[in-house]
Tab-separated table of C-alpha atoms and ligand atoms in Angstrom:
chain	number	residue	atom	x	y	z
A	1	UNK	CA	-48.702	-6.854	-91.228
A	2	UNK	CA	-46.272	-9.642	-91.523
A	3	UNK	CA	-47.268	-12.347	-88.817
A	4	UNK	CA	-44.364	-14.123	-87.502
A	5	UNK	CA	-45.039	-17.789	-86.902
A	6	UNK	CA	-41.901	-19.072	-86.914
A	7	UNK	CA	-39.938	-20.854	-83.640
A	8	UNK	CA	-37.243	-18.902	-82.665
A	9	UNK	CA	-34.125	-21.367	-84.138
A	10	UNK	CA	-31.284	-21.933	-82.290
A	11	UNK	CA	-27.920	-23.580	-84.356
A	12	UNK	CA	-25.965	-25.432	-81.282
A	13	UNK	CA	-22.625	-26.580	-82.308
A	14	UNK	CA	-20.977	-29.337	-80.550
A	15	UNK	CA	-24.426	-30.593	-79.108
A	16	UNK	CA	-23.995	-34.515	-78.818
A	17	UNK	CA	-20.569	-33.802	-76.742
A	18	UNK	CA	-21.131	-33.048	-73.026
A	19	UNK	CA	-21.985	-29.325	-71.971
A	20	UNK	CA	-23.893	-29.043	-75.958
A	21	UNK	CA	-25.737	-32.142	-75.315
A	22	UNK	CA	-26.876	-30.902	-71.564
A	23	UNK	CA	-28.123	-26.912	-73.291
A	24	UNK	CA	-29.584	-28.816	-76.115
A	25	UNK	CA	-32.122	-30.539	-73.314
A	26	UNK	CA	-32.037	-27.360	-71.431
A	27	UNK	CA	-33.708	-25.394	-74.246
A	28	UNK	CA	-36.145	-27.950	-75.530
A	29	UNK	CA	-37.592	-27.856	-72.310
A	30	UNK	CA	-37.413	-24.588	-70.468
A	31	UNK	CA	-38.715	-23.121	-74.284
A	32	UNK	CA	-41.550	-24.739	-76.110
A	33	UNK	CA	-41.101	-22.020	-78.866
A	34	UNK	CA	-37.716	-22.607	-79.464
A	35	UNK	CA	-36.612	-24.774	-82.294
A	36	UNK	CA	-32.726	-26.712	-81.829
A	37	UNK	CA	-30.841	-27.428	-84.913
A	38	UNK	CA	-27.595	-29.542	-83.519
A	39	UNK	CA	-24.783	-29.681	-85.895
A	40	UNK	CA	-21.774	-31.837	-84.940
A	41	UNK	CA	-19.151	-33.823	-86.202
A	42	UNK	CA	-19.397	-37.195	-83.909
A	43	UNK	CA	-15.828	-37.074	-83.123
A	44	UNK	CA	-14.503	-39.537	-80.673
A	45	UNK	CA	-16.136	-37.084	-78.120
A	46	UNK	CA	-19.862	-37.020	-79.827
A	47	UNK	CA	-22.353	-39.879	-79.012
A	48	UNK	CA	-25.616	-39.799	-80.859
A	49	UNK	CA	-26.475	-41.993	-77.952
A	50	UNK	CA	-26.461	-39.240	-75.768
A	51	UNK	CA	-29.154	-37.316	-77.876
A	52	UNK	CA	-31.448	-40.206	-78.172
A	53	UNK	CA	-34.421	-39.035	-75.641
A	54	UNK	CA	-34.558	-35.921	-78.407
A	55	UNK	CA	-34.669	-37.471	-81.616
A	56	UNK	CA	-38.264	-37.662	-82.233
A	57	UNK	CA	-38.574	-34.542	-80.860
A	58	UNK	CA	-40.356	-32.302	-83.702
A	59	UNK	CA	-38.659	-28.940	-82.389
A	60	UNK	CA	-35.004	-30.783	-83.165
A	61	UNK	CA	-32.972	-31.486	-85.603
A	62	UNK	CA	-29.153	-33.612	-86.162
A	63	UNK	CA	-27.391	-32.686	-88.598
A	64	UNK	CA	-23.527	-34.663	-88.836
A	65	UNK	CA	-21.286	-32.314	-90.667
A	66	UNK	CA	-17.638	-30.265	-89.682
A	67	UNK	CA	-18.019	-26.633	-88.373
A	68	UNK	CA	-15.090	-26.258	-90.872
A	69	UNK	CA	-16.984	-27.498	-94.028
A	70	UNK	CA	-17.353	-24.209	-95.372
A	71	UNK	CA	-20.173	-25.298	-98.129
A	72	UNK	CA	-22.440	-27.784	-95.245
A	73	UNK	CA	-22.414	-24.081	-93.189
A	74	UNK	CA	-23.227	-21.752	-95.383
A	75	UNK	CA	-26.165	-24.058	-96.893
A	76	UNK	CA	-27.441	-25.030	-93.424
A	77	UNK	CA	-27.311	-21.285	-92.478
A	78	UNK	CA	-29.340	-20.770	-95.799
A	79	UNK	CA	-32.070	-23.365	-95.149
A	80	UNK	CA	-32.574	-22.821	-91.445
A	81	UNK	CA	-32.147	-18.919	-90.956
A	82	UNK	CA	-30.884	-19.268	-87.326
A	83	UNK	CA	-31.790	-16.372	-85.067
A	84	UNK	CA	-28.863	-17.948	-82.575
A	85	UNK	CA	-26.017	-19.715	-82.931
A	86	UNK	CA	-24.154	-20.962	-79.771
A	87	UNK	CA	-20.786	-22.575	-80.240
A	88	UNK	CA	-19.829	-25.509	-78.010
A	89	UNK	CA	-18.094	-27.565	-80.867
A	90	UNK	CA	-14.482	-28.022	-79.856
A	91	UNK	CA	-11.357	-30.257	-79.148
A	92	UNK	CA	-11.597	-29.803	-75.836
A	93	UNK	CA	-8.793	-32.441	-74.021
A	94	UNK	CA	-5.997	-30.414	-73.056
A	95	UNK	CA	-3.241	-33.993	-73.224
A	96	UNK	CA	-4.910	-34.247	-76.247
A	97	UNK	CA	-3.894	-31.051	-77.363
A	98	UNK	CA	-0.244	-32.054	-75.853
A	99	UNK	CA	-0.307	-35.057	-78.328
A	100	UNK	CA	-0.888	-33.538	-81.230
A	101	UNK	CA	-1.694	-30.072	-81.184
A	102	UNK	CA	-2.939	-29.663	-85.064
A	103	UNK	CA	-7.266	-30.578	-85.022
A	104	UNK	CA	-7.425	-28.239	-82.050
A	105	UNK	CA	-6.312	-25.476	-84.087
A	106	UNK	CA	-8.311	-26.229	-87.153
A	107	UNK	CA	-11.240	-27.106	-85.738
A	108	UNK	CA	-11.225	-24.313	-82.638
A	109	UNK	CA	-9.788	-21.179	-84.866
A	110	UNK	CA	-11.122	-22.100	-88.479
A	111	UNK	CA	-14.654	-23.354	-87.226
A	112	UNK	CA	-15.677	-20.775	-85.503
A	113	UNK	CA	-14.088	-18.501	-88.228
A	114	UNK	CA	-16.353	-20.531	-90.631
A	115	UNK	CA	-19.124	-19.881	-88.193
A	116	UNK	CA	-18.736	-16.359	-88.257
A	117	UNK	CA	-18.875	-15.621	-91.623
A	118	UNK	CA	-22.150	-17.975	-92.090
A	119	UNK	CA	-23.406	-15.618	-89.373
A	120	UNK	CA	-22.688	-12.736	-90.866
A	121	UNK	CA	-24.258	-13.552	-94.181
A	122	UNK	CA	-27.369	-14.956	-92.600
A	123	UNK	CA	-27.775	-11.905	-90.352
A	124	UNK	CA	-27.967	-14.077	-87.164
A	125	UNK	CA	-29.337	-12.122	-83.680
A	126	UNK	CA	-26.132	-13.300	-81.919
A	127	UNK	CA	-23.391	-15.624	-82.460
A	128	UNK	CA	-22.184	-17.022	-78.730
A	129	UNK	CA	-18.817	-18.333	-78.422
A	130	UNK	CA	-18.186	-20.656	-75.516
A	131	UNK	CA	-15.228	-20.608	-74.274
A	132	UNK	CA	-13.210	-21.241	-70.834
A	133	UNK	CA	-11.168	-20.200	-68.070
A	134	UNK	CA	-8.096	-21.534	-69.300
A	135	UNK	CA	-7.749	-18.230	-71.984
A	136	UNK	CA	-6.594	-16.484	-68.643
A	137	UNK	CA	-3.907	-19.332	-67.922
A	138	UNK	CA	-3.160	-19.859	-64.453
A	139	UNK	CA	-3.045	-18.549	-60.498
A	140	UNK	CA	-0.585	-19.237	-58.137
A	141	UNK	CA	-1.701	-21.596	-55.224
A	142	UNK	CA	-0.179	-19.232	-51.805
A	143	UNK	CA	-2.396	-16.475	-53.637
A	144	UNK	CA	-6.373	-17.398	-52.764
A	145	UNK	CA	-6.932	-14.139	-53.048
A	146	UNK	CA	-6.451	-13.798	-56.828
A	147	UNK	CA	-9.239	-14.711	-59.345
A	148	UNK	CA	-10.090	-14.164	-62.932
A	149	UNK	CA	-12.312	-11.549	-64.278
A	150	UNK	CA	-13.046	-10.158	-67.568
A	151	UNK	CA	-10.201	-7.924	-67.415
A	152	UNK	CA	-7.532	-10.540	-66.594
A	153	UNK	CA	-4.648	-10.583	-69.111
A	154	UNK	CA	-5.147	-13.407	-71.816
A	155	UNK	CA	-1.944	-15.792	-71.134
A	156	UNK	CA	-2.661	-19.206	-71.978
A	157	UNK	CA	-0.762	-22.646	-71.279
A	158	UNK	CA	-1.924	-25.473	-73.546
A	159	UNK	CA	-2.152	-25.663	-77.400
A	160	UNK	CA	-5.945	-25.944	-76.387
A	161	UNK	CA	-6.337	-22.823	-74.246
A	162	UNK	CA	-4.115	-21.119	-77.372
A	163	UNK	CA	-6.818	-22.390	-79.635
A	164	UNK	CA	-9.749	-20.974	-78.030
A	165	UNK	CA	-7.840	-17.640	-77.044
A	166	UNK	CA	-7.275	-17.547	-80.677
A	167	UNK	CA	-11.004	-17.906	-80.939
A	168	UNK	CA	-11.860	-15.130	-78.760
A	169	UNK	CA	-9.569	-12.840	-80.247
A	170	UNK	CA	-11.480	-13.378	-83.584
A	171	UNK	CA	-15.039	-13.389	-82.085
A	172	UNK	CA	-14.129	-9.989	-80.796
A	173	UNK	CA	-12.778	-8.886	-84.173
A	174	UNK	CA	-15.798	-9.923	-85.790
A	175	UNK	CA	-17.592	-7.795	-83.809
A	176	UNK	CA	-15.340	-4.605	-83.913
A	177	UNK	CA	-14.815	-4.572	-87.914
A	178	UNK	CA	-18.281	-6.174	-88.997
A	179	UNK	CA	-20.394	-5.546	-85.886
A	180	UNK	CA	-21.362	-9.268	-85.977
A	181	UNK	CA	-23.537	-9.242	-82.279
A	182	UNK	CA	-21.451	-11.655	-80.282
A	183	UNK	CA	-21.093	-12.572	-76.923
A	184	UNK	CA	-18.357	-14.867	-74.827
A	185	UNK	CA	-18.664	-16.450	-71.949
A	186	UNK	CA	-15.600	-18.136	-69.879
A	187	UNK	CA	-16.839	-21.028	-67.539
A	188	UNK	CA	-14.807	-22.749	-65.475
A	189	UNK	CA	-14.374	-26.520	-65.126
A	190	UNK	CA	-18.175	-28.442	-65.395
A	191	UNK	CA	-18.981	-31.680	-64.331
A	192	UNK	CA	-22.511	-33.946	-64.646
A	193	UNK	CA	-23.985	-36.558	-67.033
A	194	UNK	CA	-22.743	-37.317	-70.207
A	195	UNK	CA	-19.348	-36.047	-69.573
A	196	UNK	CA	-16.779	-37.974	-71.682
A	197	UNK	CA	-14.930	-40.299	-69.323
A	198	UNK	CA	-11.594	-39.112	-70.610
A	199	UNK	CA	-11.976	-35.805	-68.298
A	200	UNK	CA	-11.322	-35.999	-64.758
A	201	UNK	CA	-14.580	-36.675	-62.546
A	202	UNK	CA	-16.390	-39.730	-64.953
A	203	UNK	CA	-12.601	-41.001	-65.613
A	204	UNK	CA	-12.168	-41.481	-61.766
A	205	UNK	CA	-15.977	-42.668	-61.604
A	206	UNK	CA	-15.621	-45.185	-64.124
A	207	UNK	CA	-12.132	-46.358	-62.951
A	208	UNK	CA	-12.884	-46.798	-59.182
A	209	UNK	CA	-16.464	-49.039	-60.288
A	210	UNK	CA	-13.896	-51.196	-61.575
A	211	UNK	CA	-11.275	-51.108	-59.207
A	212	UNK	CA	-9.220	-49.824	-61.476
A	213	UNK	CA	-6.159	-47.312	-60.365
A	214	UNK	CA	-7.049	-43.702	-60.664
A	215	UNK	CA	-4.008	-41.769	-62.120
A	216	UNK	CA	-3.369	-38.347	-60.450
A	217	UNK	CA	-1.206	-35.657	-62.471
A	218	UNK	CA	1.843	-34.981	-59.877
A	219	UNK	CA	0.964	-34.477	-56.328
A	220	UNK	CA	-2.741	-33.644	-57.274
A	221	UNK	CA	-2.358	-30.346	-55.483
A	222	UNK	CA	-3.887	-28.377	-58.746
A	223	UNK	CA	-7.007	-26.682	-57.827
A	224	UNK	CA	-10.111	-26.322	-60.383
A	225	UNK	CA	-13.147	-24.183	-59.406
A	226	UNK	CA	-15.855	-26.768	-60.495
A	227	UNK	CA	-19.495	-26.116	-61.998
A	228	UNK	CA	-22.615	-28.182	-62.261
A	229	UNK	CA	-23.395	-28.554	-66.408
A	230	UNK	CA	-26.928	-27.737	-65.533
A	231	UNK	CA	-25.819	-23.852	-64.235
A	232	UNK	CA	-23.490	-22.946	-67.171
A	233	UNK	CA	-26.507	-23.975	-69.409
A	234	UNK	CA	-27.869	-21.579	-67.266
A	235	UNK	CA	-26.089	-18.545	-67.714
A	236	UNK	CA	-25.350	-19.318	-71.608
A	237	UNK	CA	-29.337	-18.991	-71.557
A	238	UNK	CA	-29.125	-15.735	-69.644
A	239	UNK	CA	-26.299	-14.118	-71.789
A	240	UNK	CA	-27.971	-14.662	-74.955
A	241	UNK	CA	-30.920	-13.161	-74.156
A	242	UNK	CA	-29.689	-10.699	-71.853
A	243	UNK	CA	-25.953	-10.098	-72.340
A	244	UNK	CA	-24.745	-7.305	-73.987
A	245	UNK	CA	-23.464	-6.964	-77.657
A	246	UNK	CA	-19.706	-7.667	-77.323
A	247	UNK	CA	-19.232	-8.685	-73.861
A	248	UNK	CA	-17.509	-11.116	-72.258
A	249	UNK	CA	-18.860	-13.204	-69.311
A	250	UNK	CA	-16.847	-15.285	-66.566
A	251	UNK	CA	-18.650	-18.317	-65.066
A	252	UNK	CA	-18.152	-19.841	-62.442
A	253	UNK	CA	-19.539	-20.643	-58.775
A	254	UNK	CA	-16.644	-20.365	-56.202
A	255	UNK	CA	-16.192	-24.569	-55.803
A	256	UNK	CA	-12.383	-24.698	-55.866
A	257	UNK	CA	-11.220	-27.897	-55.068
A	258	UNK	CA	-7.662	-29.410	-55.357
A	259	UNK	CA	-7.477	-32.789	-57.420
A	260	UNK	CA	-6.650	-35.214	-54.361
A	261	UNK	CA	-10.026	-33.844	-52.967
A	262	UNK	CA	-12.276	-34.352	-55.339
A	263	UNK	CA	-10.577	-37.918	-56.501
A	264	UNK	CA	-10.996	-38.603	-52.435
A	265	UNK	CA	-14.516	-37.902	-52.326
A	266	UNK	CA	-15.438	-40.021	-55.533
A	267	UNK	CA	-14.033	-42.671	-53.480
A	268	UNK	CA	-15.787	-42.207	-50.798
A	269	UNK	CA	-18.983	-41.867	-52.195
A	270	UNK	CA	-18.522	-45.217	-53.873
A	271	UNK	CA	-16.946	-46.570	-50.508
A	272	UNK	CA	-13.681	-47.554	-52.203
A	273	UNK	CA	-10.051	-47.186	-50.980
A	274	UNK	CA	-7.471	-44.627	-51.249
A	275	UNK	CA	-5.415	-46.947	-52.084
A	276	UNK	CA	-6.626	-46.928	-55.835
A	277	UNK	CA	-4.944	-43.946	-55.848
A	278	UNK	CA	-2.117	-44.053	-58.455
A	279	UNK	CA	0.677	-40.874	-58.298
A	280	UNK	CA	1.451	-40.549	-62.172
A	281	UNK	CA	3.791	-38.372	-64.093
A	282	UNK	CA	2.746	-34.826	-64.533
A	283	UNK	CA	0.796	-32.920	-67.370
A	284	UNK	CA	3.207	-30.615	-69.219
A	285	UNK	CA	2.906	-27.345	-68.527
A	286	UNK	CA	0.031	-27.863	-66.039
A	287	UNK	CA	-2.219	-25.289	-64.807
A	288	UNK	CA	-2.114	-24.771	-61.216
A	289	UNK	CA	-5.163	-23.048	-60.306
A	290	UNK	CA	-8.401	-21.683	-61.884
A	291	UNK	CA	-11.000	-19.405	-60.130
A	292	UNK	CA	-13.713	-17.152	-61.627
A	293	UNK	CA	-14.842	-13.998	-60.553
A	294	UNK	CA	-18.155	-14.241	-61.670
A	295	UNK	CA	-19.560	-11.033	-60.204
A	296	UNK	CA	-20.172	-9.687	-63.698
A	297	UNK	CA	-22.531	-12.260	-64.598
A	298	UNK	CA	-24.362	-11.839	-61.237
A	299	UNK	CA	-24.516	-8.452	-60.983
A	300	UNK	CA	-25.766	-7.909	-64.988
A	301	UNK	CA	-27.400	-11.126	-65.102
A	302	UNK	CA	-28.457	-11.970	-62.477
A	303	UNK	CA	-26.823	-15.399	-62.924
A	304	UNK	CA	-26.293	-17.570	-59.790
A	305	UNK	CA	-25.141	-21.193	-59.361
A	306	UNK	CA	-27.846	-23.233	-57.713
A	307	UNK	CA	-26.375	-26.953	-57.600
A	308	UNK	CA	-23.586	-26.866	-54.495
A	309	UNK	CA	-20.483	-28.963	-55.512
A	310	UNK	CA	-21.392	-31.908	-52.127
A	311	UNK	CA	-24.970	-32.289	-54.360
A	312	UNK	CA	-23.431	-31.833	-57.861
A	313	UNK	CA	-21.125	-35.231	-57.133
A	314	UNK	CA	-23.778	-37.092	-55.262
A	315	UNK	CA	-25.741	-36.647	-58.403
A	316	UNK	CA	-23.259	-37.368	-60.279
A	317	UNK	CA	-22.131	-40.344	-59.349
A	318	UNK	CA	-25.398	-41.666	-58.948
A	319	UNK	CA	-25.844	-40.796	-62.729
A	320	UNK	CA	-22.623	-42.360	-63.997
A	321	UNK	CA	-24.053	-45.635	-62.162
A	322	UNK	CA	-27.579	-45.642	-63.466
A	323	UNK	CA	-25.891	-45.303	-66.811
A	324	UNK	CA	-23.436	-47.517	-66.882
A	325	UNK	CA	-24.238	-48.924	-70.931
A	326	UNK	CA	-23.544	-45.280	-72.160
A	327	UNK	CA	-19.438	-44.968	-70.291
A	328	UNK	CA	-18.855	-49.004	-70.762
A	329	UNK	CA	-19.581	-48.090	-74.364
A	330	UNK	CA	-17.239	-45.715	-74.848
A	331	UNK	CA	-14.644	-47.048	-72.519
A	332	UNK	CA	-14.914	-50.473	-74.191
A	333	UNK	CA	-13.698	-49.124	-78.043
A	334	UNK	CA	-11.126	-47.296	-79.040
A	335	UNK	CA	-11.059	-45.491	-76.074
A	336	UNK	CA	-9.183	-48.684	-74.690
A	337	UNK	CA	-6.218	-47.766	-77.097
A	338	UNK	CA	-6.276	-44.279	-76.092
A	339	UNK	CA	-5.583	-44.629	-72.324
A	340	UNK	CA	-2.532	-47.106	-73.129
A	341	UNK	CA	-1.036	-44.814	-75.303
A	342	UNK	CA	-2.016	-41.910	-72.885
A	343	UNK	CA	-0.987	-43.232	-69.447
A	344	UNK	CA	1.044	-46.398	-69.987
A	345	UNK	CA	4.404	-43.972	-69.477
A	346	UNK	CA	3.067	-42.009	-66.804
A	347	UNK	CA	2.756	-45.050	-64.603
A	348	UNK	CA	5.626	-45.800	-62.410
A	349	UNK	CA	6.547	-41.840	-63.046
A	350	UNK	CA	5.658	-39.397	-60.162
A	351	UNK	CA	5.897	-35.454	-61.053
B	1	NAD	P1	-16.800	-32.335	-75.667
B	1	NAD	O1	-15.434	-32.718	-76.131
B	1	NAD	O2	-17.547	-33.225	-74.726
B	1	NAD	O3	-17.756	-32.120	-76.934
B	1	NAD	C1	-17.330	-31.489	-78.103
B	1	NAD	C2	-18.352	-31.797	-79.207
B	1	NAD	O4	-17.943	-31.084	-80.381
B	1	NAD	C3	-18.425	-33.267	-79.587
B	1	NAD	O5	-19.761	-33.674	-79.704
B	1	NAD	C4	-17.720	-33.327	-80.940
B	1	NAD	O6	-18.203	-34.369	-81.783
B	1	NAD	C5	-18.036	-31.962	-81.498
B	1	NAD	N1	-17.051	-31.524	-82.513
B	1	NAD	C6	-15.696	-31.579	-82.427
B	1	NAD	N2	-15.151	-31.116	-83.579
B	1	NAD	C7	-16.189	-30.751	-84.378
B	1	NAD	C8	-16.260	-30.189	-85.672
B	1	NAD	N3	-15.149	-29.918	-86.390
B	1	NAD	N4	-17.478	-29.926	-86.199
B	1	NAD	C9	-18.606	-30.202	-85.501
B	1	NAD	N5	-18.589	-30.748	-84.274
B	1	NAD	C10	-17.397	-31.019	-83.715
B	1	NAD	O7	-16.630	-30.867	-75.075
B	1	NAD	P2	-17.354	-30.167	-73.825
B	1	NAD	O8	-16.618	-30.502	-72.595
B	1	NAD	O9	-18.810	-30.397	-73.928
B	1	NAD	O10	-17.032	-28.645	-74.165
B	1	NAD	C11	-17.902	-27.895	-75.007
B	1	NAD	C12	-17.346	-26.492	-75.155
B	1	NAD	O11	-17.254	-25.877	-73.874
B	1	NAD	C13	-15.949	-26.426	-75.757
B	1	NAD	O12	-15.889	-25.329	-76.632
B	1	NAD	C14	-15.019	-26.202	-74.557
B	1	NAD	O13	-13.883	-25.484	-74.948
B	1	NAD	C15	-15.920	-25.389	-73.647
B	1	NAD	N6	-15.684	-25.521	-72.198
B	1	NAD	C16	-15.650	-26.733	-71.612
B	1	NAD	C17	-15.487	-26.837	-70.225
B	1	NAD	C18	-15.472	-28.179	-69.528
B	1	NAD	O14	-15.215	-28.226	-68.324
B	1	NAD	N7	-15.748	-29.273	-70.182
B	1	NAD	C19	-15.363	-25.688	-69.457
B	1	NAD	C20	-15.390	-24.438	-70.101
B	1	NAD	C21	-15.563	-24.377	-71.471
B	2	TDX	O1	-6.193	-38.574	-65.411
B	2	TDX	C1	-6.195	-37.409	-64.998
B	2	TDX	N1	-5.527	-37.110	-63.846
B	2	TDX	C2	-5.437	-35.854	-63.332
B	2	TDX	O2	-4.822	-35.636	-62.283
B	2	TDX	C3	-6.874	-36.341	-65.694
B	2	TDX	C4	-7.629	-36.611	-66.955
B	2	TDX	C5	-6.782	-35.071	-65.167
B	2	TDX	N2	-6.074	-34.831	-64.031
B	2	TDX	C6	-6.010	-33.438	-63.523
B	2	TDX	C7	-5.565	-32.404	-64.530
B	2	TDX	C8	-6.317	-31.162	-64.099
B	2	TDX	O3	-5.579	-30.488	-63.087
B	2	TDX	O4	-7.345	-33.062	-63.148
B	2	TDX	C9	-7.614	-31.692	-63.487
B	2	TDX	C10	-8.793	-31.642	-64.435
B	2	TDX	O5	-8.373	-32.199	-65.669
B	2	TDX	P1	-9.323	-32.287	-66.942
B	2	TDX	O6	-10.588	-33.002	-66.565
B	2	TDX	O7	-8.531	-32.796	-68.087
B	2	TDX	O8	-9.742	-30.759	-67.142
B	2	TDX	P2	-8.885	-29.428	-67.384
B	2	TDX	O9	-7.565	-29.698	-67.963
B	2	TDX	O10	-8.943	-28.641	-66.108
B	2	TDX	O11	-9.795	-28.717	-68.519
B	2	TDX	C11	-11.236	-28.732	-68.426
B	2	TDX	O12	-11.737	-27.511	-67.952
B	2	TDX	C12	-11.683	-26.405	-68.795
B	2	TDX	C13	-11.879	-29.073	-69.770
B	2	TDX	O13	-11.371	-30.298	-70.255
B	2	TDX	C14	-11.678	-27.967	-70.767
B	2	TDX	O14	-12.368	-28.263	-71.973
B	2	TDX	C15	-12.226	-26.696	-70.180
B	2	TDX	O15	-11.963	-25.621	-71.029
């Protein structure tokens, strides 16, 4: 009899951006018999900082390449014989995808196409697409009672919700014409360490430590339903173990917030003023609300949210200042040309 020796070997795309970087840990520690392979591009939004506590790690491996680089895939997928493949690697700005809408379709649609196939050929267990909220577009604000599930109506707003909708649609076709085992799960907004400070929370962090105005979209009414990084690592954990073969998951723990709130209690957590508060011009076509009904996931799962969103920003915060070097990095490069050409004509503009 054949004895298996092997760690089980995990292929995480995307894994030195924010929510990849925080399952990479995750998994490293929760399973000492789990190998990580992390293959990303280090795109403006990848820091091989951020990976740097797992580099000597034995049960990990970097590997820089594009998830559209049909010859780096198929070869990796050859060498490494992943039993799971989880795919975080995206463009995942939304005014990004306003600016110029053409990466996020290439590297959104045709990667995890690229993906796919690599996992078909290779045989993997199951291929996990991560994807978001935003597929469902948007609720209306005098309707609390509404929320997403499984079953809500695809609809999407941005050219980067299209993207991964697009994404979705073809993870699901994979699995209906070549019964590639797949599962989906749609999180709703996260926040916690490492998250690029172009993204709401660590952009208002990082702005308000320097006294810098903090630009709200509009009136800052628009509610998000926000998660700790830490429990969607969580749940992708649970649903590729446990999920089921072609399912789709929502994620999220019932912390809507509008944007005026949480920008209010940053500042008060760093005892600033509201008077950093800057009303800028609003996003186009901007979401109003998100919120998941993740009774699926709790009820199949057993998946609950254990980090409450008053601890969640404590942390936090408290994070973004005990790692100051890794933002002041970022925010200190190019970065510096991106929020000129970003903001500079929002200011002065209100809605
Ligand atoms: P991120 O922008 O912080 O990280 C994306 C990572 O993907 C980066 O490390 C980048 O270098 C890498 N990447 C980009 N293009 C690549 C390519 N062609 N090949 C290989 N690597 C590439 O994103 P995030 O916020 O961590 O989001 C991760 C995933 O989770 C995305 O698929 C996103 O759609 C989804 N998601 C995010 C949120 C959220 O609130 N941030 C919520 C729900 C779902
Ligand atoms: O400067 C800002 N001012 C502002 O008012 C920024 C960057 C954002 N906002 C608003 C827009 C949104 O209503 O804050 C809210 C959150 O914005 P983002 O952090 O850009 O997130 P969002 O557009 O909600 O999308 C996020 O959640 C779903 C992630 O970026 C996506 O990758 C994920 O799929």
């Amino acid at each position: 009899m054949e004895v298996r020796n092997r760690l089980m070997n995990v292929l995480v795309t995307g894994g030195a951006g924010f929510i990849g970087s925080n399952f990479v840990f995750y998994m490293l520690n929760k399973y000492p018999d789990y190998r990580v392979v992390c293959l990303d591009l280090l795109t403006y939004a990848g820091n091989l900082s951020t990976l740097e506590t797992v580099m000597n790690n034995q049960r990990f491996r970097f590997v820089k390449g594009d998830i559209t680089d049909k010859e780096l895939v198929a070869n990796l997928f050859k060498e490494e014989r992943f039993d799971y493949v989880v795919n975080f690697a995206a463009e995942s700005h939304v005014d990004r995808s306003i600016e110029d809408p053409s990466i996020f379709l290439k590297t959104n649609i045709l990667g995890t196409q690229v993906l796919m196939d690599a996992s078909r050929a290779y045989g993997v267990k199951r291929f996990h697409q991560v994807s978001t909220d935003e597929v469902y577009g948007d609720l209306p604000l005098d309707r609390p009672d509404l929320f997403f599930t499984e079953k809500t109506p695809i609809h999407t707003s941005s050219p980067y919700s299209a993207s991964k909708a697009a994404a979705d649609l073809l993870v699901q076709a994979y699995n209906r014409t070549f019964k590639l085992p797949i599962t989906i799960s749609r999180c709703s907004n996260n926040y916690g360490p490492y998250q690029f400070p172009e993204k709401l929370i660590p952009l208002m962090i990082s702005r308000a430590l320097k006294d810098d105005s903090l630009p709200v979209y509009g009136k800052g009414e628009n509610v998000r339903d926000w998660l700790y990084v830490e429990d969607h690592c969580a749940a992708i954990d649970l649903i590729i173990h446990r999920g089921k073969d072609g399912e789709v998951y929502n994620i999220g723990g019932h912390n809507e917030k509008t944007n005026l709130e949480v920008v209010k209690t940053i500042l008060k957590e760093l005892d600033k003023p509201e008077s950093l508060i800057t009303y800028v011009k609003d996003r186009a076509g901007h979401d109003m609300r998100y919120a998941i009904d993740p009774s699926k996931a709790r009820s199949e799962l057993g998946w609950e949210p254990t980090t409450s969103f008053d601890e969640g920003i404590k942390q936090t915060i408290k994070w973004y200042l005990d790692n100051r070097s890794w933002w002041e990095n970022i925010i200190n490069g190019d970065y510096q040309k991106y929020y000129t050409r970003m903001y500079g004509s929002r200011e002065g503009a209100t809605a």
